Coordinates of C-alpha atoms and ligand atoms in Angstrom, one line a residue:
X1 CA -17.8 -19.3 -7.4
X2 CA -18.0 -15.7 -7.2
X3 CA -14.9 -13.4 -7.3
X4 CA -12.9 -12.3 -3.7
X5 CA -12.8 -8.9 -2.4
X6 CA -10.1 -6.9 -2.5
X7 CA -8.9 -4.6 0.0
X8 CA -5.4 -2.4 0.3
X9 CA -4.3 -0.3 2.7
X10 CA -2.0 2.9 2.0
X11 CA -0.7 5.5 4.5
X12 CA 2.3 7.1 4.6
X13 CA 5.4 5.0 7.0
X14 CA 4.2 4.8 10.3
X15 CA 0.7 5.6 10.0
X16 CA -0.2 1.7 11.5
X17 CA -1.6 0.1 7.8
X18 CA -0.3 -3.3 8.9
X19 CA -1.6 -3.7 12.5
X20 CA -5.4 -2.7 11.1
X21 CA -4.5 -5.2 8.4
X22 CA -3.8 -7.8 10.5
X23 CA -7.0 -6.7 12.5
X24 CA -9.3 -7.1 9.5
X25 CA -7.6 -10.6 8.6
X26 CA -8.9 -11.9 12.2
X27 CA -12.2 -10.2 12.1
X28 CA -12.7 -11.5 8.6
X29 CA -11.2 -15.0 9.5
X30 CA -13.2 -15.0 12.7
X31 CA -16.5 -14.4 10.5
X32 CA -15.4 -17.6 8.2
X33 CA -13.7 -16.1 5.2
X34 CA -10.5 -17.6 3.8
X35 CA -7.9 -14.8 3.8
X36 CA -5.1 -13.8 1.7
X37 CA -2.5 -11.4 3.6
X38 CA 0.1 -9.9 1.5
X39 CA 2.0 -6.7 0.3
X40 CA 3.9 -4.4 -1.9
X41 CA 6.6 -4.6 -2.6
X42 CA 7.5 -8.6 -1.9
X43 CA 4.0 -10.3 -2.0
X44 CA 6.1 -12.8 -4.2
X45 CA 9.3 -14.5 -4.0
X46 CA 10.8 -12.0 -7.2
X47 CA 9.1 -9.4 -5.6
X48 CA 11.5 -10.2 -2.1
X49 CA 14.4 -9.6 -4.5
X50 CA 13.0 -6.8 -5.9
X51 CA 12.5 -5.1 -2.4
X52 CA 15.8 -5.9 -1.4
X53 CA 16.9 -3.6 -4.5
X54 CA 14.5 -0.8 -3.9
X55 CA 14.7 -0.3 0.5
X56 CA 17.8 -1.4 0.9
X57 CA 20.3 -1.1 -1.9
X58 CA 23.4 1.3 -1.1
X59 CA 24.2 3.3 -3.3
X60 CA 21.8 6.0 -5.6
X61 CA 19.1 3.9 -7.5
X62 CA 17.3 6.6 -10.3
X63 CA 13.8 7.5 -10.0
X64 CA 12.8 6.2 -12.7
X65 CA 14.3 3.0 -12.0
X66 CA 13.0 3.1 -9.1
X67 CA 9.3 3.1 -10.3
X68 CA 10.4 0.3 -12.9
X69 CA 11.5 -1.9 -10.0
X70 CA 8.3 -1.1 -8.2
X71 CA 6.1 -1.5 -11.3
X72 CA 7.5 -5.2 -12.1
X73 CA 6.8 -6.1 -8.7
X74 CA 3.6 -5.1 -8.9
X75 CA 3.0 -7.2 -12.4
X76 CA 4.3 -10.3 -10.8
X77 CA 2.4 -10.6 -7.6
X78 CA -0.9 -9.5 -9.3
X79 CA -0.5 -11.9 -12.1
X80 CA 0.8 -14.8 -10.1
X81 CA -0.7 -14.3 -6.3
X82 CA -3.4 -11.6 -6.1
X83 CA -5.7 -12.6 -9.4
X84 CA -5.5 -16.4 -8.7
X85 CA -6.6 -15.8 -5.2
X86 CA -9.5 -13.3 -6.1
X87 CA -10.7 -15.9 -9.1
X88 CA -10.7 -18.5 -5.8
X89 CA -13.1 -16.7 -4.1
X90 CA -10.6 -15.8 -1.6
X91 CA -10.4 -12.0 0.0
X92 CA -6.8 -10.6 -0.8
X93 CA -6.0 -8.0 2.4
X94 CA -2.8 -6.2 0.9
X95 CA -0.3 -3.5 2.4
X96 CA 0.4 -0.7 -0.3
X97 CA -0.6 -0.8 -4.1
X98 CA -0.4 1.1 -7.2
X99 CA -1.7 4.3 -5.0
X100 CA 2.2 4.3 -3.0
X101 CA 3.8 4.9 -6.4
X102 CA 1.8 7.6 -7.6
X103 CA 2.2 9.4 -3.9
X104 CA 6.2 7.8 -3.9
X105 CA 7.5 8.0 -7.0
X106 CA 4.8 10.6 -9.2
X107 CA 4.9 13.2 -6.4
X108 CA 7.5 12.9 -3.6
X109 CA 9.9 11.8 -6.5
X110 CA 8.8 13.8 -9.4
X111 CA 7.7 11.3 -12.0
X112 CA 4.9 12.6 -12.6
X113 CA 0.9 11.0 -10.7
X114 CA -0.5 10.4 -14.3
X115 CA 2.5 8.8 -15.9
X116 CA 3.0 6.5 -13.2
X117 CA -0.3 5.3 -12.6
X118 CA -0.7 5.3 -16.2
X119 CA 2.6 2.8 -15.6
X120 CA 1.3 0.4 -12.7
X121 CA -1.7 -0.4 -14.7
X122 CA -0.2 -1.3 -17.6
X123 CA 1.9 -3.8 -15.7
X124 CA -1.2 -4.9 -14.3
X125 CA -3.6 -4.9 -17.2
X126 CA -5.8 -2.5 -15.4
X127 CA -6.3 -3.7 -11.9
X128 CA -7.6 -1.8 -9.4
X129 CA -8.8 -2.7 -5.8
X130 CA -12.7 -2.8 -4.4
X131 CA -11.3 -0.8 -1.4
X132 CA -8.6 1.1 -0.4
X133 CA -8.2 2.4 2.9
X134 CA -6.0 5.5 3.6
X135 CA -4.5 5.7 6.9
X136 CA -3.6 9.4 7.1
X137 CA -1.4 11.0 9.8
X138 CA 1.1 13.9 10.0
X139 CA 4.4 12.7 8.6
X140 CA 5.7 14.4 11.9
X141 CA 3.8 12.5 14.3
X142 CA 4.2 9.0 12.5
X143 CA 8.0 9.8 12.2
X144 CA 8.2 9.6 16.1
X145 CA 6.0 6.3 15.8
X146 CA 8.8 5.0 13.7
X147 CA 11.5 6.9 16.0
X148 CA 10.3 5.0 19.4
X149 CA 10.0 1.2 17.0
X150 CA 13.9 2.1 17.1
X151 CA 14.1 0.1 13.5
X152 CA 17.1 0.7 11.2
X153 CA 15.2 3.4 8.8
X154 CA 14.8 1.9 4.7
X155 CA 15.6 4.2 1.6
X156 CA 12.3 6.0 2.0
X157 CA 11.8 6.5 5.3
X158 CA 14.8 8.1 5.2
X159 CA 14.1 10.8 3.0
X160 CA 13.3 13.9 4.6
X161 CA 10.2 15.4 5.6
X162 CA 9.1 17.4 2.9
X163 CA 9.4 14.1 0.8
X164 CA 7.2 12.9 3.6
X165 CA 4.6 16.3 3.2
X166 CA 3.9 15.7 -0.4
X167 CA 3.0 11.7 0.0
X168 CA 0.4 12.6 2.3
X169 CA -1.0 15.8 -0.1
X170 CA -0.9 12.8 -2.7
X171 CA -2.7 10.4 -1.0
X172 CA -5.5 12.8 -0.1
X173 CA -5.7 14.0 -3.6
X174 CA -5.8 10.4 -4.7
X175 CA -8.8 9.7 -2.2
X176 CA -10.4 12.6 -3.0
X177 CA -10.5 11.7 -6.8
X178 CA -12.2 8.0 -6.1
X179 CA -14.3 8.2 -3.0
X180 CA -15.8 5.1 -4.2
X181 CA -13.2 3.4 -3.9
X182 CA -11.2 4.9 -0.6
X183 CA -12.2 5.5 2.9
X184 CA -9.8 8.2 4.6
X185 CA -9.3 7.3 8.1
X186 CA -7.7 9.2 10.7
X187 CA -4.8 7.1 12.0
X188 CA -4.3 8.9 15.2
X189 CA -7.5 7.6 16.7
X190 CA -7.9 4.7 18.6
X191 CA -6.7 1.4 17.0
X192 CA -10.1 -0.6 18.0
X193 CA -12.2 2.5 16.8
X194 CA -10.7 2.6 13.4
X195 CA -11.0 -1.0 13.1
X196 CA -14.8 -0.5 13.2
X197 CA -14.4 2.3 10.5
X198 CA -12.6 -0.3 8.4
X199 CA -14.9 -3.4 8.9
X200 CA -18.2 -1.0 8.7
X201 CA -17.2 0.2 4.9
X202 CA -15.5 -3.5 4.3
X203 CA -19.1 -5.0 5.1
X204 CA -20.8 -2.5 3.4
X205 CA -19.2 -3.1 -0.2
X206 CA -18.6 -6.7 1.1
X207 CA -22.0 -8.3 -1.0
X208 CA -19.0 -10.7 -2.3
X209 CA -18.1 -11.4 1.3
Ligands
TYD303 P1 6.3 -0.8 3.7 O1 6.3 -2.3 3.3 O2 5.0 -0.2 4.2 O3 7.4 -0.6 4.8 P2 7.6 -1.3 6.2 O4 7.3 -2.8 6.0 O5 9.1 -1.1 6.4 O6 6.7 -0.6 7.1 O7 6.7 0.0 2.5 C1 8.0 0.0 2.0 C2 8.3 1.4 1.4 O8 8.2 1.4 0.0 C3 7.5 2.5 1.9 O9 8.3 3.6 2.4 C4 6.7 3.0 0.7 C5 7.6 2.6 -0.4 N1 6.8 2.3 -1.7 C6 7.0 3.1 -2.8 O10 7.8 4.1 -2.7 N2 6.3 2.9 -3.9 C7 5.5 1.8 -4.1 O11 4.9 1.6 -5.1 C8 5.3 0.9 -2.9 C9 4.4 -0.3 -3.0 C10 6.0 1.2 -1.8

């Protein structure tokens, strides 16, 4: 049995990564592949804990902590969820990987890109995905996406909007560095129209498919 595909989807909040996941689950699905859906943090039951403690916890939580809490999720639901399923043959869609902590917690925060990558793939032995795509938007238009879903705002969305500037430089700068591996999509076009973007590049490296 050859190895599953595996595909994540970063964007800053707001920028629509899980509505054009859920898209490419029923496209893929529809086509007769067996899909795993899942995410960072909380792919996992630990990792539900874990994102309790890291969007919602009152109090200050420390950078660095925070990238440790994000880090062990990230061990966990590769280890126990993502590798068995790719192994299966399965393709693993996935909302945010290590690429959010290098644009979260390396820039926004100030960790450092290279330390914390350097982090999230030694809690993952190395793994990386086939594709990633990067939903990018302005910060200032997905912020009044988020405004109008009129949802209680988590510890990151609200931090302010330079926080918000330097996650999407990061992102860009991380696509830029591995075009193989990203496709940068602009998230303010039409949701069917990006959905072709996605499934075009999916297919394309999709020989495993
Ligand atoms: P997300 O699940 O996309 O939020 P929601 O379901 O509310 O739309 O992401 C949760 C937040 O966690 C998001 O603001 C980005 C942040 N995050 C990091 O800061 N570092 C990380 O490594 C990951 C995976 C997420």
């Amino acid at each position: 049995m050859s190895r599953g595909l595996w595909i994540t989807f970063e964007g800053g909040d707001g920028s629509g990564k899980t509505t054009q996941a859920e898209l490419l689950r029923a496209a893929l699905e529809g086509a007769g592949h067996s899909v795993v859906r899942t995410r960072e943090p909380g792919g996992t039951e630990v990792g539900q804990r874990i994102r309790d403690i890291v969007l919602h916890s009152r109090g200050s939580l420390t950078p660095r902590a925070e990238a440790l809490l994000f880090a062990a999720d990230r061990s966990h639901h590769v280890e126990t969820l993502v590798e068995p399923a790719l192994a299966r043959g399965e393709t693993v869609i996935q909302d945010r990987y290590l690429d959010s902590s290098v644009a979260y917690q390396g820039a926004a925060r100030s960790l450092g890109a290279d330390e914390v990558r350097e982090l999230s793939l030694w809690a993952t032995g190395g793994a990386l995905p086939d594709v990633t795509v990067l939903l990018d938007i302005d910060p200032r238009i997905a912020r009044a996406r988020l405004d109008a879903a009129d949802k209680p705002f988590d510890r990151m969305e609200a931090e302010k909007a330079e926080f918000h500037a330097r996650v999407r430089d990061a992102f860009l700068a991380l696509a830029a560095a591995e075009p193989g591996r990203f496709l940068v999509v602009d998230a303010t076009l039409p949701v069917d129209e990006i959905a072709g973007e996605i499934l075009a590049r999916v297919s394309s490296v999709g020989g495993r498919l």
